[in-house]
Amino acid sequence: FSSAYERTHAMAWTACAIGAWTIISPWVVAGDMATTRSVVNNIIVGVVALLCGLAMAAAAGTRGEGGGGRRRPASPGPIS
């Protein structure tokens, strides 16, 4: 994410959405046919994906102005 920040920072929120979908998908897709093992697996994997996505989103929010690691042009010093 750090090497191409401008293009990839929105992917963090996509990871959050995928994690949330993984949690709720057994009930949305299969109805009451899901087994306990698959529901528990989806919940664990979904929570991990959601937490990783939130961590990436928080890291993207702490980059400050200028983002992407670009350096601002140096201001010219006083002219003597």
PDB file of N, CA and C in Angstrom:
ATOM      1  N   PHE A   1       0.814  -1.193   0.000  1.00  0.00           N
ATOM      2  CA  PHE A   1       0.000   0.000   0.000  1.00  0.00           C
ATOM      3  C   PHE A   1       0.861   1.262   0.000  1.00  0.00           C
ATOM      4  N   SER A   2       2.020   1.218   0.593  1.00  0.00           N
ATOM      5  CA  SER A   2       2.802   2.448   0.698  1.00  0.00           C
ATOM      6  C   SER A   2       3.463   2.840  -0.614  1.00  0.00           C
ATOM      7  N   SER A   3       3.744   1.886  -1.483  1.00  0.00           N
ATOM      8  CA  SER A   3       4.449   2.245  -2.712  1.00  0.00           C
ATOM      9  C   SER A   3       3.545   2.926  -3.729  1.00  0.00           C
ATOM     10  N   ALA A   4       2.248   2.667  -3.688  1.00  0.00           N
ATOM     11  CA  ALA A   4       1.318   3.279  -4.642  1.00  0.00           C
ATOM     12  C   ALA A   4       0.099   3.785  -3.883  1.00  0.00           C
ATOM     13  N   TYR A   5       0.317   4.592  -2.885  1.00  0.00           N
ATOM     14  CA  TYR A   5      -0.737   5.013  -1.969  1.00  0.00           C
ATOM     15  C   TYR A   5      -1.910   5.684  -2.672  1.00  0.00           C
ATOM     16  N   GLU A   6      -1.645   6.536  -3.638  1.00  0.00           N
ATOM     17  CA  GLU A   6      -2.716   7.286  -4.288  1.00  0.00           C
ATOM     18  C   GLU A   6      -3.730   6.360  -4.955  1.00  0.00           C
ATOM     19  N   ARG A   7      -3.254   5.235  -5.475  1.00  0.00           N
ATOM     20  CA  ARG A   7      -4.137   4.325  -6.196  1.00  0.00           C
ATOM     21  C   ARG A   7      -4.733   3.244  -5.311  1.00  0.00           C
ATOM     22  N   THR A   8      -4.173   2.970  -4.157  1.00  0.00           N
ATOM     23  CA  THR A   8      -4.582   1.798  -3.400  1.00  0.00           C
ATOM     24  C   THR A   8      -5.225   2.088  -2.047  1.00  0.00           C
ATOM     25  N   HIS A   9      -5.298   3.322  -1.599  1.00  0.00           N
ATOM     26  CA  HIS A   9      -5.814   3.562  -0.251  1.00  0.00           C
ATOM     27  C   HIS A   9      -7.293   3.216  -0.126  1.00  0.00           C
ATOM     28  N   ALA A  10      -8.055   3.245  -1.209  1.00  0.00           N
ATOM     29  CA  ALA A  10      -9.468   2.878  -1.148  1.00  0.00           C
ATOM     30  C   ALA A  10      -9.650   1.375  -0.981  1.00  0.00           C
ATOM     31  N   MET A  11      -8.638   0.598  -1.265  1.00  0.00           N
ATOM     32  CA  MET A  11      -8.730  -0.843  -1.114  1.00  0.00           C
ATOM     33  C   MET A  11      -8.904  -1.258   0.341  1.00  0.00           C
ATOM     34  N   ALA A  12      -8.487  -0.430   1.269  1.00  0.00           N
ATOM     35  CA  ALA A  12      -8.656  -0.750   2.681  1.00  0.00           C
ATOM     36  C   ALA A  12     -10.139  -0.858   3.020  1.00  0.00           C
ATOM     37  N   TRP A  13     -10.959   0.035   2.494  1.00  0.00           N
ATOM     38  CA  TRP A  13     -12.390  -0.026   2.761  1.00  0.00           C
ATOM     39  C   TRP A  13     -13.029  -1.198   2.034  1.00  0.00           C
ATOM     40  N   THR A  14     -12.469  -1.596   0.911  1.00  0.00           N
ATOM     41  CA  THR A  14     -12.956  -2.784   0.220  1.00  0.00           C
ATOM     42  C   THR A  14     -12.703  -4.025   1.064  1.00  0.00           C
ATOM     43  N   ALA A  15     -11.558  -4.089   1.720  1.00  0.00           N
ATOM     44  CA  ALA A  15     -11.265  -5.217   2.607  1.00  0.00           C
ATOM     45  C   ALA A  15     -12.263  -5.267   3.769  1.00  0.00           C
ATOM     46  N   CYS A  16     -12.659  -4.112   4.273  1.00  0.00           N
ATOM     47  CA  CYS A  16     -13.680  -4.072   5.337  1.00  0.00           C
ATOM     48  C   CYS A  16     -15.015  -4.606   4.825  1.00  0.00           C
ATOM     49  N   ALA A  17     -15.385  -4.220   3.624  1.00  0.00           N
ATOM     50  CA  ALA A  17     -16.649  -4.690   3.050  1.00  0.00           C
ATOM     51  C   ALA A  17     -16.621  -6.198   2.803  1.00  0.00           C
ATOM     52  N   ILE A  18     -15.497  -6.713   2.327  1.00  0.00           N
ATOM     53  CA  ILE A  18     -15.372  -8.150   2.108  1.00  0.00           C
ATOM     54  C   ILE A  18     -15.450  -8.900   3.434  1.00  0.00           C
ATOM     55  N   GLY A  19     -14.819  -8.361   4.479  1.00  0.00           N
ATOM     56  CA  GLY A  19     -14.893  -8.988   5.791  1.00  0.00           C
ATOM     57  C   GLY A  19     -16.318  -9.023   6.326  1.00  0.00           C
ATOM     58  N   ALA A  20     -17.043  -7.925   6.172  1.00  0.00           N
ATOM     59  CA  ALA A  20     -18.440  -7.883   6.627  1.00  0.00           C
ATOM     60  C   ALA A  20     -19.294  -8.860   5.821  1.00  0.00           C
ATOM     61  N   TRP A  21     -19.070  -8.932   4.499  1.00  0.00           N
ATOM     62  CA  TRP A  21     -19.832  -9.867   3.673  1.00  0.00           C
ATOM     63  C   TRP A  21     -19.528 -11.313   4.078  1.00  0.00           C
ATOM     64  N   THR A  22     -18.275 -11.605   4.395  1.00  0.00           N
ATOM     65  CA  THR A  22     -17.910 -12.955   4.801  1.00  0.00           C
ATOM     66  C   THR A  22     -18.636 -13.356   6.077  1.00  0.00           C
ATOM     67  N   ILE A  23     -18.852 -12.413   6.969  1.00  0.00           N
ATOM     68  CA  ILE A  23     -19.561 -12.708   8.217  1.00  0.00           C
ATOM     69  C   ILE A  23     -21.031 -13.011   7.953  1.00  0.00           C
ATOM     70  N   ILE A  24     -21.691 -12.220   7.122  1.00  0.00           N
ATOM     71  CA  ILE A  24     -23.142 -12.384   6.948  1.00  0.00           C
ATOM     72  C   ILE A  24     -23.536 -13.323   5.811  1.00  0.00           C
ATOM     73  N   SER A  25     -22.587 -13.712   4.973  1.00  0.00           N
ATOM     74  CA  SER A  25     -22.931 -14.508   3.786  1.00  0.00           C
ATOM     75  C   SER A  25     -23.574 -15.865   4.063  1.00  0.00           C
ATOM     76  N   PRO A  26     -23.249 -16.590   5.132  1.00  0.00           N
ATOM     77  CA  PRO A  26     -23.924 -17.883   5.318  1.00  0.00           C
ATOM     78  C   PRO A  26     -25.444 -17.750   5.422  1.00  0.00           C
ATOM     79  N   TRP A  27     -25.924 -16.683   6.019  1.00  0.00           N
ATOM     80  CA  TRP A  27     -27.357 -16.503   6.178  1.00  0.00           C
ATOM     81  C   TRP A  27     -27.998 -15.895   4.929  1.00  0.00           C
ATOM     82  N   VAL A  28     -27.263 -15.071   4.209  1.00  0.00           N
ATOM     83  CA  VAL A  28     -27.816 -14.424   3.028  1.00  0.00           C
ATOM     84  C   VAL A  28     -27.889 -15.404   1.855  1.00  0.00           C
ATOM     85  N   VAL A  29     -26.852 -16.185   1.661  1.00  0.00           N
ATOM     86  CA  VAL A  29     -26.766 -17.061   0.501  1.00  0.00           C
ATOM     87  C   VAL A  29     -27.463 -18.394   0.734  1.00  0.00           C
ATOM     88  N   ALA A  30     -27.164 -19.049   1.843  1.00  0.00           N
ATOM     89  CA  ALA A  30     -27.644 -20.411   2.051  1.00  0.00           C
ATOM     90  C   ALA A  30     -28.890 -20.498   2.913  1.00  0.00           C
ATOM     91  N   GLY A  31     -29.305 -19.412   3.518  1.00  0.00           N
ATOM     92  CA  GLY A  31     -30.468 -19.473   4.404  1.00  0.00           C
ATOM     93  C   GLY A  31     -30.159 -20.305   5.632  1.00  0.00           C
ATOM     94  N   ASP A  32     -30.992 -21.305   5.917  1.00  0.00           N
ATOM     95  CA  ASP A  32     -30.776 -22.109   7.114  1.00  0.00           C
ATOM     96  C   ASP A  32     -30.042 -23.417   6.810  1.00  0.00           C
ATOM     97  N   MET A  33     -29.436 -23.553   5.640  1.00  0.00           N
ATOM     98  CA  MET A  33     -28.746 -24.783   5.263  1.00  0.00           C
ATOM     99  C   MET A  33     -27.283 -24.803   5.703  1.00  0.00           C
ATOM    100  N   ALA A  34     -26.757 -23.714   6.213  1.00  0.00           N
ATOM    101  CA  ALA A  34     -25.356 -23.654   6.608  1.00  0.00           C
ATOM    102  C   ALA A  34     -25.122 -24.496   7.857  1.00  0.00           C
ATOM    103  N   THR A  35     -23.973 -25.173   7.890  1.00  0.00           N
ATOM    104  CA  THR A  35     -23.611 -25.957   9.069  1.00  0.00           C
ATOM    105  C   THR A  35     -22.919 -25.068  10.083  1.00  0.00           C
ATOM    106  N   THR A  36     -22.850 -25.558  11.292  1.00  0.00           N
ATOM    107  CA  THR A  36     -22.208 -24.784  12.355  1.00  0.00           C
ATOM    108  C   THR A  36     -20.743 -24.522  12.031  1.00  0.00           C
ATOM    109  N   ARG A  37     -20.056 -25.503  11.471  1.00  0.00           N
ATOM    110  CA  ARG A  37     -18.633 -25.321  11.138  1.00  0.00           C
ATOM    111  C   ARG A  37     -18.432 -24.212  10.115  1.00  0.00           C
ATOM    112  N   SER A  38     -19.258 -24.182   9.092  1.00  0.00           N
ATOM    113  CA  SER A  38     -19.075 -23.150   8.062  1.00  0.00           C
ATOM    114  C   SER A  38     -19.420 -21.770   8.597  1.00  0.00           C
ATOM    115  N   VAL A  39     -20.427 -21.686   9.462  1.00  0.00           N
ATOM    116  CA  VAL A  39     -20.786 -20.383  10.045  1.00  0.00           C
ATOM    117  C   VAL A  39     -19.661 -19.871  10.936  1.00  0.00           C
ATOM    118  N   VAL A  40     -19.120 -20.744  11.792  1.00  0.00           N
ATOM    119  CA  VAL A  40     -18.023 -20.341  12.676  1.00  0.00           C
ATOM    120  C   VAL A  40     -16.803 -19.949  11.851  1.00  0.00           C
ATOM    121  N   ASN A  41     -16.496 -20.712  10.823  1.00  0.00           N
ATOM    122  CA  ASN A  41     -15.365 -20.390   9.960  1.00  0.00           C
ATOM    123  C   ASN A  41     -15.555 -19.029   9.294  1.00  0.00           C
ATOM    124  N   ASN A  42     -16.730 -18.768   8.743  1.00  0.00           N
ATOM    125  CA  ASN A  42     -16.981 -17.486   8.093  1.00  0.00           C
ATOM    126  C   ASN A  42     -16.889 -16.332   9.075  1.00  0.00           C
ATOM    127  N   ILE A  43     -17.370 -16.525  10.282  1.00  0.00           N
ATOM    128  CA  ILE A  43     -17.305 -15.450  11.276  1.00  0.00           C
ATOM    129  C   ILE A  43     -15.860 -15.148  11.651  1.00  0.00           C
ATOM    130  N   ILE A  44     -15.061 -16.182  11.893  1.00  0.00           N
ATOM    131  CA  ILE A  44     -13.656 -15.965  12.273  1.00  0.00           C
ATOM    132  C   ILE A  44     -12.893 -15.287  11.141  1.00  0.00           C
ATOM    133  N   VAL A  45     -13.021 -15.819   9.933  1.00  0.00           N
ATOM    134  CA  VAL A  45     -12.309 -15.237   8.788  1.00  0.00           C
ATOM    135  C   VAL A  45     -12.806 -13.820   8.505  1.00  0.00           C
ATOM    136  N   GLY A  46     -14.116 -13.600   8.619  1.00  0.00           N
ATOM    137  CA  GLY A  46     -14.670 -12.272   8.391  1.00  0.00           C
ATOM    138  C   GLY A  46     -14.185 -11.242   9.394  1.00  0.00           C
ATOM    139  N   VAL A  47     -14.101 -11.641  10.660  1.00  0.00           N
ATOM    140  CA  VAL A  47     -13.614 -10.710  11.692  1.00  0.00           C
ATOM    141  C   VAL A  47     -12.146 -10.375  11.448  1.00  0.00           C
ATOM    142  N   VAL A  48     -11.342 -11.378  11.091  1.00  0.00           N
ATOM    143  CA  VAL A  48      -9.927 -11.117  10.807  1.00  0.00           C
ATOM    144  C   VAL A  48      -9.789 -10.166   9.617  1.00  0.00           C
ATOM    145  N   ALA A  49     -10.546 -10.420   8.547  1.00  0.00           N
ATOM    146  CA  ALA A  49     -10.483  -9.547   7.362  1.00  0.00           C
ATOM    147  C   ALA A  49     -10.967  -8.137   7.695  1.00  0.00           C
ATOM    148  N   LEU A  50     -12.029  -8.041   8.482  1.00  0.00           N
ATOM    149  CA  LEU A  50     -12.556  -6.732   8.871  1.00  0.00           C
ATOM    150  C   LEU A  50     -11.545  -5.963   9.708  1.00  0.00           C
ATOM    151  N   LEU A  51     -10.913  -6.628  10.660  1.00  0.00           N
ATOM    152  CA  LEU A  51      -9.915  -5.952  11.499  1.00  0.00           C
ATOM    153  C   LEU A  51      -8.687  -5.529  10.684  1.00  0.00           C
ATOM    154  N   CYS A  52      -8.266  -6.378   9.763  1.00  0.00           N
ATOM    155  CA  CYS A  52      -7.130  -6.004   8.904  1.00  0.00           C
ATOM    156  C   CYS A  52      -7.488  -4.812   8.018  1.00  0.00           C
ATOM    157  N   GLY A  53      -8.702  -4.807   7.491  1.00  0.00           N
ATOM    158  CA  GLY A  53      -9.146  -3.677   6.683  1.00  0.00           C
ATOM    159  C   GLY A  53      -9.223  -2.390   7.482  1.00  0.00           C
ATOM    160  N   LEU A  54      -9.726  -2.490   8.703  1.00  0.00           N
ATOM    161  CA  LEU A  54      -9.784  -1.299   9.562  1.00  0.00           C
ATOM    162  C   LEU A  54      -8.384  -0.812   9.924  1.00  0.00           C
ATOM    163  N   ALA A  55      -7.454  -1.738  10.150  1.00  0.00           N
ATOM    164  CA  ALA A  55      -6.069  -1.333  10.442  1.00  0.00           C
ATOM    165  C   ALA A  55      -5.444  -0.632   9.243  1.00  0.00           C
ATOM    166  N   MET A  56      -5.694  -1.149   8.034  1.00  0.00           N
ATOM    167  CA  MET A  56      -5.167  -0.495   6.834  1.00  0.00           C
ATOM    168  C   MET A  56      -5.795   0.873   6.632  1.00  0.00           C
ATOM    169  N   ALA A  57      -7.105   0.987   6.907  1.00  0.00           N
ATOM    170  CA  ALA A  57      -7.777   2.277   6.753  1.00  0.00           C
ATOM    171  C   ALA A  57      -7.250   3.281   7.769  1.00  0.00           C
ATOM    172  N   ALA A  58      -6.987   2.812   8.987  1.00  0.00           N
ATOM    173  CA  ALA A  58      -6.435   3.709  10.008  1.00  0.00           C
ATOM    174  C   ALA A  58      -5.024   4.149   9.625  1.00  0.00           C
ATOM    175  N   ALA A  59      -4.240   3.238   9.076  1.00  0.00           N
ATOM    176  CA  ALA A  59      -2.886   3.597   8.642  1.00  0.00           C
ATOM    177  C   ALA A  59      -2.942   4.588   7.489  1.00  0.00           C
ATOM    178  N   ALA A  60      -3.913   4.434   6.603  1.00  0.00           N
ATOM    179  CA  ALA A  60      -4.049   5.371   5.485  1.00  0.00           C
ATOM    180  C   ALA A  60      -4.466   6.746   5.985  1.00  0.00           C
ATOM    181  N   GLY A  61      -5.239   6.806   7.058  1.00  0.00           N
ATOM    182  CA  GLY A  61      -5.691   8.078   7.605  1.00  0.00           C
ATOM    183  C   GLY A  61      -4.615   8.826   8.365  1.00  0.00           C
ATOM    184  N   THR A  62      -3.537   8.141   8.758  1.00  0.00           N
ATOM    185  CA  THR A  62      -2.489   8.793   9.542  1.00  0.00           C
ATOM    186  C   THR A  62      -1.324   9.267   8.695  1.00  0.00           C
ATOM    187  N   ARG A  63      -1.464   9.205   7.368  1.00  0.00           N
ATOM    188  CA  ARG A  63      -0.353   9.589   6.510  1.00  0.00           C
ATOM    189  C   ARG A  63      -0.174  11.096   6.439  1.00  0.00           C
ATOM    190  N   GLY A  64      -1.170  11.854   6.814  1.00  0.00           N
ATOM    191  CA  GLY A  64      -1.032  13.302   6.816  1.00  0.00           C
ATOM    192  C   GLY A  64      -1.209  13.919   5.448  1.00  0.00           C
ATOM    193  N   GLU A  65      -1.006  15.227   5.371  1.00  0.00           N
ATOM    194  CA  GLU A  65      -1.160  15.934   4.108  1.00  0.00           C
ATOM    195  C   GLU A  65      -0.043  15.568   3.154  1.00  0.00           C
ATOM    196  N   GLY A  66      -0.334  15.694   1.906  1.00  0.00           N
ATOM    197  CA  GLY A  66       0.680  15.403   0.907  1.00  0.00           C
ATOM    198  C   GLY A  66       0.688  13.954   0.509  1.00  0.00           C
ATOM    199  N   GLY A  67       0.280  13.036   1.390  1.00  0.00           N
ATOM    200  CA  GLY A  67       0.143  11.607   1.145  1.00  0.00           C
ATOM    201  C   GLY A  67       1.139  11.027   0.160  1.00  0.00           C
ATOM    202  N   GLY A  68       1.229   9.751   0.165  1.00  0.00           N
ATOM    203  CA  GLY A  68       2.038   9.053  -0.803  1.00  0.00           C
ATOM    204  C   GLY A  68       3.533   9.223  -0.635  1.00  0.00           C
ATOM    205  N   GLY A  69       3.981   9.849   0.419  1.00  0.00           N
ATOM    206  CA  GLY A  69       5.394   9.992   0.638  1.00  0.00           C
ATOM    207  C   GLY A  69       6.068  11.009  -0.277  1.00  0.00           C
ATOM    208  N   ARG A  70       5.308  11.815  -0.969  1.00  0.00           N
ATOM    209  CA  ARG A  70       5.920  12.820  -1.837  1.00  0.00           C
ATOM    210  C   ARG A  70       6.529  13.922  -1.005  1.00  0.00           C
ATOM    211  N   ARG A  71       7.626  14.401  -1.486  1.00  0.00           N
ATOM    212  CA  ARG A  71       8.262  15.519  -0.791  1.00  0.00           C
ATOM    213  C   ARG A  71       7.776  16.823  -1.399  1.00  0.00           C
ATOM    214  N   ARG A  72       7.569  17.774  -0.559  1.00  0.00           N
ATOM    215  CA  ARG A  72       7.185  19.094  -1.057  1.00  0.00           C
ATOM    216  C   ARG A  72       8.426  19.798  -1.573  1.00  0.00           C
ATOM    217  N   PRO A  73       8.258  20.597  -2.613  1.00  0.00           N
ATOM    218  CA  PRO A  73       9.437  21.316  -3.119  1.00  0.00           C
ATOM    219  C   PRO A  73       9.966  22.261  -2.054  1.00  0.00           C
ATOM    220  N   ALA A  74      11.252  22.337  -1.977  1.00  0.00           N
ATOM    221  CA  ALA A  74      11.883  23.216  -0.980  1.00  0.00           C
ATOM    222  C   ALA A  74      11.605  24.671  -1.363  1.00  0.00           C
ATOM    223  N   SER A  75      11.277  25.447  -0.363  1.00  0.00           N
ATOM    224  CA  SER A  75      11.069  26.870  -0.626  1.00  0.00           C
ATOM    225  C   SER A  75      12.423  27.550  -0.753  1.00  0.00           C
ATOM    226  N   PRO A  76      12.512  28.500  -1.638  1.00  0.00           N
ATOM    227  CA  PRO A  76      13.805  29.169  -1.800  1.00  0.00           C
ATOM    228  C   PRO A  76      14.154  29.946  -0.534  1.00  0.00           C
ATOM    229  N   GLY A  77      15.391  29.941  -0.230  1.00  0.00           N
ATOM    230  CA  GLY A  77      15.864  30.668   0.951  1.00  0.00           C
ATOM    231  C   GLY A  77      15.889  32.161   0.686  1.00  0.00           C
ATOM    232  N   PRO A  78      16.254  32.919   1.677  1.00  0.00           N
ATOM    233  CA  PRO A  78      16.325  34.381   1.484  1.00  0.00           C
ATOM    234  C   PRO A  78      17.381  34.751   0.443  1.00  0.00           C
ATOM    235  N   ILE A  79      17.003  35.692  -0.363  1.00  0.00           N
ATOM    236  CA  ILE A  79      17.908  36.138  -1.423  1.00  0.00           C
ATOM    237  C   ILE A  79      18.844  37.182  -0.832  1.00  0.00           C
ATOM    238  N   SER A  80      20.140  36.968  -1.003  1.00  0.00           N
ATOM    239  CA  SER A  80      21.122  37.905  -0.433  1.00  0.00           C
ATOM    240  C   SER A  80      21.661  38.828  -1.472  1.00  0.00           C
TER     241      SER A  80
END
